[in-house]
Amino acid sequence: MAAAPQPPTILSFEDARHEVERHSREVRPGGTESVSLLASMGRVLAQGVAADRDFPPFRRAMRDGYAVRAADLAHLPATLQVVGEIKAGASPEDVPLEIRPGQAAGIMTGAPAPYGADAVVMIEYTSLKDNYVTITRGVTSGDNIVLPGSEAPKGQPLLTPGSRMDYAAIGLAASVGLESLTVYRRPKIAILSTGDEIVEIGAQPGPHQIRNSNSYSLAAQVAAAGGEPNILSIARDERSHLLALIEQGLQSDLLLLSGGVSMGKYDLVEQVLAEFGAEFFFTGAQIQPGRPVVFGRAQGRYFFGLPGNPISTMVTFELFAKAMLEALAGMAPRPLQFLHARLKAELAVKTGLKRFLPGFLSGEFENVEVKLAGWHGSGDVAAMGRSNCYIVIPEERAKFSAGEWVAVVMR
Ligand code: AMP
Ligand code: MG
């Protein structure tokens, strides 16, 4: 018995995005594992990372120069007796016991400031003769010395669970002595391409056939977003075949389908999902490319039905599916953020849909420009090869002049 699909729900881009975000907050990652520090790059932290001691652990000099008592430099130039030299790595025994009035100690960046000194004068403002240094510039108490714990006191959280490890996080973890970290397991993401015209990439396609590129672009997007892709066989546009493969896909943490969600007679994906008792949160969004995008849940698993045209598949993954994948990977939710750039040339579009068109961003420093990659519709993979971003065109305007600011999503 074929269950009747629910009536279509076409949402604005923003509402559709918020719907995905709302559901993403409901999911939890599947488990944790321990990985070595460098292997944690790109992974999502399942533990906190805290300062294991004060940062810095001692009164640290920030400059090469002389440790002084600031009050000694009230009248310039001032000449002080040099009573020692403190290198980075110097232990307490190497440090002069105390800097008394009229005295200074040579000091290097990263070395502990000696007792009595309350500032460091940069070497550039000093000259040394015999054991005396002449200083030509005054300092304020505290200058060029970082106090213990001022960056982070012992115990302060530095990274929270749910953050993604990048090079800065790796550096932080290293600085608190962590050689391994607990991260969330990567969610398993099933990828199911559908269509009678689709053939495996190793096969020689007939003139009427198309190679299955979507399973591969999606697998790459999944991996980049922190998931473990599992490419299933290509589903024919036939109920029983789709049923078997969707059943298999619903065993994973998330199911991504490509194709079969438009209005055609053989677009059966929604109908077959309904047979699994699927709830549909939306069955379309006011965007181009990607308007027929579907988001729902069946048997406790979320799924996205992504339109089969290759650019539609890629864009709708980035705009919607990625947020759910990141949540399943344990990442704290983050809103979709746009950059802004000036249009290099004027641009005309039809109104009514928010567009995410393949664009090329170029220029440097504050003169970043973007132009259309010149596409021939949602199936134009060649345009994707010429592009490095998507230009976001609001739904209500038809004409944009050169030099206008537009929003951009980087790829
Ligand atoms: P559909 O969304 O099923 O109507 O598919 C739209 C068009 O996208 C098809 O005519 C194909 O040209 C193309 N297409 C669908 N699935 C794939 C795929 N897996 N890989 C590459 N192109 C595809
Ligand atoms: Mg199809």
Short mmCIF file of C-alpha atoms and ligand atoms in Angstrom, two decimals:
data_model
loop_
_atom_site.label_atom_id
_atom_site.label_comp_id
_atom_site.label_asym_id
_atom_site.label_seq_id
_atom_site.Cartn_x
_atom_site.Cartn_y
_atom_site.Cartn_z
CA MET A 1 0.00 0.00 0.00
CA ALA A 2 1.51 3.33 -1.06
CA ALA A 3 1.22 5.96 1.69
CA ALA A 4 0.10 9.36 0.44
CA PRO A 5 2.85 11.95 0.73
CA GLN A 6 1.99 15.05 2.78
CA PRO A 7 1.09 18.19 0.85
CA PRO A 8 4.14 20.10 -0.40
CA THR A 9 5.68 22.69 1.89
CA ILE A 10 7.75 25.26 0.02
CA LEU A 11 9.65 27.54 2.40
CA SER A 12 11.68 30.68 1.91
CA PHE A 13 15.40 30.08 1.99
CA GLU A 14 15.69 31.53 5.50
CA ASP A 15 12.78 29.51 6.90
CA ALA A 16 14.13 26.32 5.34
CA ARG A 17 17.56 26.97 6.81
CA HIS A 18 16.08 27.65 10.25
CA GLU A 19 14.07 24.44 10.03
CA VAL A 20 17.29 22.49 9.47
CA GLU A 21 18.98 24.35 12.34
CA ARG A 22 16.06 23.64 14.65
CA HIS A 23 16.27 19.90 13.98
CA SER A 24 20.06 19.96 14.15
CA ARG A 25 19.83 21.06 17.76
CA GLU A 26 17.92 17.84 18.54
CA VAL A 27 20.61 15.39 17.41
CA ARG A 28 23.60 14.08 19.33
CA PRO A 29 26.87 12.63 18.06
CA GLY A 30 27.29 8.88 18.18
CA GLY A 31 30.26 8.28 20.47
CA THR A 32 33.83 9.25 21.13
CA GLU A 33 37.33 8.02 20.40
CA SER A 34 40.82 9.06 21.36
CA VAL A 35 43.17 10.31 18.65
CA SER A 36 46.70 11.66 18.68
CA LEU A 37 47.10 15.43 18.69
CA LEU A 38 47.87 15.86 14.98
CA ALA A 39 45.24 13.32 13.95
CA SER A 40 42.68 15.54 15.69
CA MET A 41 42.98 18.18 12.94
CA GLY A 42 39.47 18.83 11.57
CA ARG A 43 37.83 16.61 14.21
CA VAL A 44 35.25 17.81 16.74
CA LEU A 45 36.32 17.94 20.38
CA ALA A 46 34.37 15.77 22.83
CA GLN A 47 36.39 17.07 25.78
CA GLY A 48 37.24 20.47 27.13
CA VAL A 49 40.78 21.77 27.09
CA ALA A 50 41.83 23.89 30.07
CA ALA A 51 44.99 25.73 31.12
CA ASP A 52 47.09 23.22 33.08
CA ARG A 53 48.98 26.08 34.76
CA ASP A 54 49.00 29.87 34.66
CA PHE A 55 49.57 31.37 31.19
CA PRO A 56 52.16 32.75 31.29
CA PRO A 57 53.51 30.78 34.25
CA PHE A 58 55.81 33.63 35.40
CA ARG A 59 56.26 37.38 34.84
CA ARG A 60 57.38 37.15 31.23
CA ALA A 61 59.34 39.78 29.33
CA MET A 62 57.70 40.63 25.99
CA ARG A 63 60.75 42.33 24.48
CA ASP A 64 64.51 42.12 24.32
CA GLY A 65 65.96 44.96 26.40
CA TYR A 66 66.50 45.85 30.05
CA ALA A 67 64.39 45.06 33.09
CA VAL A 68 64.13 48.28 35.10
CA ARG A 69 62.25 50.10 37.82
CA ALA A 70 60.05 52.52 35.86
CA ALA A 71 60.53 55.21 38.56
CA ASP A 72 64.27 55.27 37.74
CA LEU A 73 63.48 56.67 34.29
CA ALA A 74 61.68 59.81 35.50
CA HIS A 75 64.53 61.94 34.15
CA LEU A 76 65.98 61.10 30.72
CA PRO A 77 68.45 60.06 29.65
CA ALA A 78 68.99 57.83 32.67
CA THR A 79 72.04 55.67 33.29
CA LEU A 80 71.63 52.45 35.30
CA GLN A 81 74.06 49.82 36.54
CA VAL A 82 73.61 46.46 34.78
CA VAL A 83 73.65 43.70 37.40
CA GLY A 84 73.01 40.64 35.24
CA GLU A 85 71.52 39.12 32.11
CA ILE A 86 68.46 36.92 31.96
CA LYS A 87 67.90 34.62 28.95
CA ALA A 88 64.68 32.90 27.97
CA GLY A 89 64.77 29.58 29.78
CA ALA A 90 66.71 31.02 32.68
CA SER A 91 65.91 29.25 35.95
CA PRO A 92 65.44 31.20 39.20
CA GLU A 93 69.12 30.70 40.16
CA ASP A 94 70.20 32.59 37.02
CA VAL A 95 68.03 35.59 37.81
CA PRO A 96 69.52 38.42 39.90
CA LEU A 97 67.87 38.35 43.30
CA GLU A 98 66.53 41.84 43.02
CA ILE A 99 66.83 44.97 40.89
CA ARG A 100 67.47 47.83 43.30
CA PRO A 101 67.02 51.53 42.56
CA GLY A 102 69.59 52.61 39.98
CA GLN A 103 70.01 49.08 38.61
CA ALA A 104 68.87 47.15 35.50
CA ALA A 105 69.28 43.65 34.09
CA GLY A 106 69.63 42.67 30.45
CA ILE A 107 66.60 40.56 29.52
CA MET A 108 65.44 38.58 26.49
CA THR A 109 61.90 38.01 25.18
CA GLY A 110 60.30 35.13 27.06
CA ALA A 111 62.59 35.40 30.11
CA PRO A 112 61.27 35.85 33.67
CA ALA A 113 61.43 39.44 34.92
CA PRO A 114 63.51 39.81 38.08
CA TYR A 115 62.09 40.90 41.42
CA GLY A 116 62.07 44.67 41.81
CA ALA A 117 61.85 45.38 38.09
CA ASP A 118 58.37 46.49 36.96
CA ALA A 119 58.99 47.20 33.27
CA VAL A 120 61.17 46.28 30.32
CA VAL A 121 62.75 48.95 28.11
CA MET A 122 63.23 47.88 24.50
CA ILE A 123 66.86 47.46 23.44
CA GLU A 124 66.27 50.05 20.66
CA TYR A 125 66.17 52.85 23.27
CA THR A 126 69.36 51.89 25.11
CA SER A 127 73.13 51.95 24.73
CA LEU A 128 75.54 49.90 26.82
CA LYS A 129 78.97 51.05 27.92
CA ASP A 130 80.98 48.91 30.30
CA ASN A 131 78.47 47.84 32.95
CA TYR A 132 76.18 50.82 32.53
CA VAL A 133 73.17 51.24 30.24
CA THR A 134 71.91 54.64 29.14
CA ILE A 135 68.19 54.79 28.42
CA THR A 136 66.56 57.50 26.30
CA ARG A 137 62.90 56.62 26.61
CA GLY A 138 60.69 56.32 29.67
CA VAL A 139 58.34 53.46 30.54
CA THR A 140 55.23 53.03 32.64
CA SER A 141 55.12 50.40 35.34
CA GLY A 142 54.01 47.12 33.72
CA ASP A 143 55.28 47.95 30.22
CA ASN A 144 56.46 44.88 28.25
CA ILE A 145 55.87 42.46 31.12
CA VAL A 146 53.01 39.92 31.01
CA LEU A 147 51.77 38.96 34.46
CA PRO A 148 51.38 35.28 35.45
CA GLY A 149 47.92 34.00 34.56
CA SER A 150 46.96 37.19 32.71
CA GLU A 151 46.42 35.35 29.43
CA ALA A 152 44.68 32.45 31.20
CA PRO A 153 44.81 31.45 34.86
CA LYS A 154 45.32 27.77 35.69
CA GLY A 155 42.09 25.83 35.13
CA GLN A 156 40.52 28.30 32.71
CA PRO A 157 38.70 26.60 29.80
CA LEU A 158 40.50 27.28 26.51
CA LEU A 159 38.50 25.03 24.15
CA THR A 160 34.99 23.72 24.70
CA PRO A 161 33.48 20.41 23.58
CA GLY A 162 31.90 20.85 20.15
CA SER A 163 34.65 23.00 18.74
CA ARG A 164 36.41 21.90 15.62
CA MET A 165 40.15 21.40 15.83
CA ASP A 166 42.06 23.79 13.60
CA TYR A 167 45.71 24.80 13.69
CA ALA A 168 45.15 27.29 16.51
CA ALA A 169 43.33 24.68 18.60
CA ILE A 170 46.13 22.18 17.91
CA GLY A 171 48.60 24.79 19.16
CA LEU A 172 46.54 25.39 22.30
CA ALA A 173 46.24 21.68 23.04
CA ALA A 174 49.99 21.33 22.54
CA SER A 175 50.68 24.22 24.90
CA VAL A 176 48.79 22.48 27.72
CA GLY A 177 50.63 19.23 27.04
CA LEU A 178 47.91 17.09 25.44
CA GLU A 179 49.41 14.40 23.22
CA SER A 180 46.00 12.90 22.48
CA LEU A 181 42.43 14.15 22.55
CA THR A 182 38.94 12.72 22.85
CA VAL A 183 36.91 13.55 19.75
CA TYR A 184 33.48 12.53 18.51
CA ARG A 185 33.17 9.67 16.06
CA ARG A 186 32.46 10.74 12.52
CA PRO A 187 28.80 10.21 11.62
CA LYS A 188 28.10 7.68 8.87
CA ILE A 189 26.39 9.34 5.92
CA ALA A 190 24.68 7.22 3.28
CA ILE A 191 24.69 8.65 -0.25
CA LEU A 192 22.06 7.38 -2.64
CA SER A 193 21.93 8.63 -6.23
CA THR A 194 18.79 7.85 -8.17
CA GLY A 195 17.92 7.86 -11.86
CA ASP A 196 17.56 5.42 -14.74
CA GLU A 197 19.95 7.52 -16.82
CA ILE A 198 22.76 7.40 -14.23
CA VAL A 199 25.67 4.98 -14.67
CA GLU A 200 28.74 4.20 -12.57
CA ILE A 201 31.75 6.33 -13.40
CA GLY A 202 33.80 3.32 -14.55
CA ALA A 203 31.20 2.39 -17.19
CA GLN A 204 31.17 3.81 -20.71
CA PRO A 205 27.92 5.84 -20.78
CA GLY A 206 25.62 5.46 -23.76
CA PRO A 207 24.62 8.70 -25.52
CA HIS A 208 21.48 8.82 -23.35
CA GLN A 209 23.31 8.21 -20.08
CA ILE A 210 25.00 10.40 -17.46
CA ARG A 211 27.86 9.41 -15.17
CA ASN A 212 27.14 9.41 -11.46
CA SER A 213 29.12 12.46 -10.44
CA ASN A 214 26.80 13.47 -7.59
CA SER A 215 27.70 10.55 -5.35
CA TYR A 216 31.32 11.65 -5.55
CA SER A 217 30.85 15.39 -5.09
CA LEU A 218 28.59 14.60 -2.13
CA ALA A 219 31.09 12.13 -0.66
CA ALA A 220 33.76 14.83 -0.90
CA GLN A 221 31.48 17.40 0.76
CA VAL A 222 30.59 14.90 3.49
CA ALA A 223 34.24 14.14 4.20
CA ALA A 224 35.16 17.84 4.24
CA ALA A 225 32.34 18.53 6.71
CA GLY A 226 33.50 15.75 9.07
CA GLY A 227 31.36 12.77 8.05
CA GLU A 228 32.17 9.29 6.81
CA PRO A 229 30.55 8.85 3.38
CA ASN A 230 29.08 5.54 2.28
CA ILE A 231 28.13 5.51 -1.40
CA LEU A 232 25.26 3.09 -2.06
CA SER A 233 24.40 1.60 -5.47
CA ILE A 234 22.55 3.78 -7.94
CA ALA A 235 18.78 3.40 -7.48
CA ARG A 236 16.64 2.96 -10.56
CA ASP A 237 13.50 5.09 -10.79
CA GLU A 238 11.44 2.15 -9.65
CA ARG A 239 9.58 1.71 -6.37
CA SER A 240 10.93 -1.64 -5.22
CA HIS A 241 14.53 -0.82 -6.03
CA LEU A 242 14.26 2.55 -4.28
CA LEU A 243 12.59 0.90 -1.28
CA ALA A 244 15.47 -1.52 -0.79
CA LEU A 245 18.16 1.11 -1.09
CA ILE A 246 16.39 3.70 1.07
CA GLU A 247 15.93 1.03 3.72
CA GLN A 248 19.66 0.43 3.60
CA GLY A 249 20.38 4.18 3.71
CA LEU A 250 18.18 4.68 6.76
CA GLN A 251 20.58 2.47 8.75
CA SER A 252 23.13 5.31 8.64
CA ASP A 253 23.19 8.45 10.78
CA LEU A 254 21.95 10.54 7.84
CA LEU A 255 20.71 9.73 4.35
CA LEU A 256 21.46 11.98 1.39
CA LEU A 257 19.53 11.24 -1.78
CA SER A 258 20.26 12.80 -5.14
CA GLY A 259 17.62 13.14 -7.84
CA GLY A 260 14.02 12.04 -8.04
CA VAL A 261 12.51 14.90 -6.03
CA SER A 262 11.10 17.00 -8.90
CA MET A 263 7.56 16.81 -10.29
CA GLY A 264 8.26 14.22 -13.00
CA LYS A 265 6.27 11.02 -13.29
CA TYR A 266 9.33 8.99 -12.27
CA ASP A 267 10.44 11.23 -9.43
CA LEU A 268 9.47 8.68 -6.80
CA VAL A 269 11.75 9.52 -3.92
CA GLU A 270 9.22 11.32 -1.71
CA GLN A 271 6.56 8.71 -2.39
CA VAL A 272 8.87 5.88 -1.36
CA LEU A 273 10.10 7.78 1.70
CA ALA A 274 6.46 8.21 2.71
CA GLU A 275 6.17 4.42 2.74
CA PHE A 276 8.74 4.45 5.55
CA GLY A 277 6.46 6.78 7.50
CA ALA A 278 8.53 9.85 6.66
CA GLU A 279 7.68 13.27 8.06
CA PHE A 280 8.56 16.06 5.63
CA PHE A 281 9.71 19.36 7.14
CA PHE A 282 9.91 20.97 3.74
CA THR A 283 9.57 19.74 0.19
CA GLY A 284 10.99 22.79 -1.54
CA ALA A 285 12.75 26.10 -0.92
CA GLN A 286 12.45 29.38 -2.84
CA ILE A 287 15.98 29.10 -4.20
CA GLN A 288 17.73 28.49 -7.47
CA PRO A 289 19.44 26.18 -8.08
CA GLY A 290 17.90 23.57 -5.81
CA ARG A 291 14.24 24.50 -5.52
CA PRO A 292 12.86 20.94 -5.09
CA VAL A 293 15.11 20.20 -2.06
CA VAL A 294 13.45 17.96 0.55
CA PHE A 295 14.16 17.60 4.25
CA GLY A 296 12.55 15.06 6.52
CA ARG A 297 12.85 12.21 8.99
CA ALA A 298 11.95 8.54 8.69
CA GLN A 299 12.43 5.75 11.22
CA GLY A 300 14.26 8.15 13.51
CA ARG A 301 16.78 9.15 10.85
CA TYR A 302 17.01 12.45 9.04
CA PHE A 303 17.26 12.58 5.26
CA PHE A 304 17.70 15.18 2.56
CA GLY A 305 16.38 14.70 -0.96
CA LEU A 306 18.70 16.84 -3.04
CA PRO A 307 17.74 17.70 -6.63
CA GLY A 308 19.85 15.74 -9.13
CA ASN A 309 21.26 18.52 -11.26
CA PRO A 310 24.90 18.57 -10.15
CA ILE A 311 25.04 22.24 -9.10
CA SER A 312 21.71 21.92 -7.28
CA THR A 313 23.07 18.91 -5.40
CA MET A 314 26.23 20.73 -4.37
CA VAL A 315 24.50 23.97 -3.36
CA THR A 316 21.73 22.34 -1.36
CA PHE A 317 24.27 20.24 0.52
CA GLU A 318 26.19 23.38 1.47
CA LEU A 319 23.08 25.39 2.40
CA PHE A 320 21.15 22.73 4.31
CA ALA A 321 22.57 19.21 4.72
CA LYS A 322 25.96 20.35 6.00
CA ALA A 323 24.43 21.92 9.12
CA MET A 324 22.75 18.63 10.08
CA LEU A 325 25.92 16.68 9.35
CA GLU A 326 27.96 19.02 11.57
CA ALA A 327 25.46 18.57 14.39
CA LEU A 328 25.69 14.78 14.06
CA ALA A 329 29.45 15.19 14.16
CA GLY A 330 29.07 16.95 17.53
CA MET A 331 29.79 20.48 16.39
CA ALA A 332 28.18 23.38 18.17
CA PRO A 333 25.63 24.96 15.78
CA ARG A 334 26.76 27.95 13.75
CA PRO A 335 24.75 30.18 11.45
CA LEU A 336 25.47 30.28 7.75
CA GLN A 337 27.67 33.30 7.16
CA PHE A 338 28.11 35.30 4.01
CA LEU A 339 31.05 37.43 2.91
CA HIS A 340 30.56 40.53 0.83
CA ALA A 341 32.23 41.53 -2.41
CA ARG A 342 31.66 44.05 -5.18
CA LEU A 343 30.18 42.93 -8.46
CA LYS A 344 32.69 43.15 -11.29
CA ALA A 345 30.02 43.49 -13.95
CA GLU A 346 26.31 44.23 -14.04
CA LEU A 347 23.97 41.35 -13.61
CA ALA A 348 20.36 40.65 -14.51
CA VAL A 349 18.22 37.84 -13.10
CA LYS A 350 14.57 36.92 -12.81
CA THR A 351 12.99 37.82 -9.48
CA GLY A 352 11.15 35.43 -7.16
CA LEU A 353 13.87 33.04 -6.03
CA LYS A 354 16.99 33.59 -3.99
CA ARG A 355 19.86 32.59 -6.21
CA PHE A 356 23.18 30.98 -5.38
CA LEU A 357 25.05 31.27 -8.64
CA PRO A 358 28.54 29.95 -9.34
CA GLY A 359 30.87 32.94 -9.10
CA PHE A 360 34.53 33.74 -9.27
CA LEU A 361 36.04 35.87 -6.52
CA SER A 362 39.28 37.65 -7.32
CA GLY A 363 41.29 40.73 -6.40
CA GLU A 364 43.27 41.32 -3.25
CA PHE A 365 43.22 43.13 0.10
CA GLU A 366 40.11 45.30 0.34
CA ASN A 367 39.41 45.18 -3.40
CA VAL A 368 37.68 41.86 -3.69
CA GLU A 369 35.48 41.50 -6.74
CA VAL A 370 33.15 38.78 -7.84
CA LYS A 371 31.72 37.87 -11.21
CA LEU A 372 29.37 35.21 -12.47
CA ALA A 373 31.16 32.10 -13.67
CA GLY A 374 28.86 32.17 -16.71
CA TRP A 375 26.59 29.23 -16.23
CA HIS A 376 24.04 27.50 -18.39
CA GLY A 377 21.79 26.23 -15.63
CA SER A 378 21.84 23.84 -12.73
CA GLY A 379 23.45 21.04 -14.68
CA ASP A 380 26.47 23.06 -15.79
CA VAL A 381 29.36 21.30 -14.04
CA ALA A 382 31.85 23.13 -16.27
CA ALA A 383 30.78 26.43 -14.66
CA MET A 384 31.63 24.94 -11.28
CA GLY A 385 35.15 24.31 -12.54
CA ARG A 386 35.49 28.03 -13.33
CA SER A 387 34.08 29.16 -10.00
CA ASN A 388 35.26 29.36 -6.40
CA CYS A 389 32.14 30.67 -4.66
CA TYR A 390 28.40 31.22 -4.95
CA ILE A 391 27.02 34.70 -5.47
CA VAL A 392 23.87 35.24 -3.42
CA ILE A 393 21.23 37.21 -5.31
CA PRO A 394 18.19 38.33 -3.29
CA GLU A 395 14.80 37.30 -4.65
CA GLU A 396 13.26 40.75 -5.05
CA ARG A 397 15.63 42.48 -7.46
CA ALA A 398 16.22 41.91 -11.16
CA LYS A 399 19.15 44.21 -11.91
CA PHE A 400 22.46 44.85 -10.20
CA SER A 401 25.08 47.28 -11.44
CA ALA A 402 28.82 46.85 -11.50
CA GLY A 403 30.40 47.91 -8.19
CA GLU A 404 27.38 46.96 -6.04
CA TRP A 405 28.00 44.88 -2.94
CA VAL A 406 26.64 41.36 -3.03
CA ALA A 407 26.78 38.49 -0.55
CA VAL A 408 28.97 35.51 -1.35
CA VAL A 409 29.23 31.99 0.07
CA MET A 410 32.75 30.64 -0.27
CA ARG A 411 33.25 27.11 -1.44
P1 AMP B 1 16.44 14.71 -11.26
O1 AMP B 1 16.61 15.60 -10.04
O2 AMP B 1 16.34 13.28 -10.88
O3 AMP B 1 15.29 15.18 -12.09
O4 AMP B 1 17.73 14.86 -12.13
C1 AMP B 1 17.99 16.02 -12.87
C2 AMP B 1 19.17 15.84 -13.77
O5 AMP B 1 20.33 15.80 -12.98
C3 AMP B 1 19.22 14.55 -14.55
O6 AMP B 1 18.63 14.71 -15.81
C4 AMP B 1 20.68 14.28 -14.71
O7 AMP B 1 21.17 14.91 -15.86
C5 AMP B 1 21.29 14.94 -13.54
N1 AMP B 1 21.65 13.96 -12.51
C6 AMP B 1 20.79 13.29 -11.70
N2 AMP B 1 21.47 12.46 -10.89
C7 AMP B 1 22.77 12.62 -11.17
C8 AMP B 1 23.97 12.05 -10.66
N3 AMP B 1 23.95 11.14 -9.68
N4 AMP B 1 25.15 12.46 -11.17
C9 AMP B 1 25.17 13.38 -12.17
N5 AMP B 1 24.08 13.95 -12.69
C10 AMP B 1 22.89 13.57 -12.21
MG MG B 2 15.93 11.58 -11.86
#
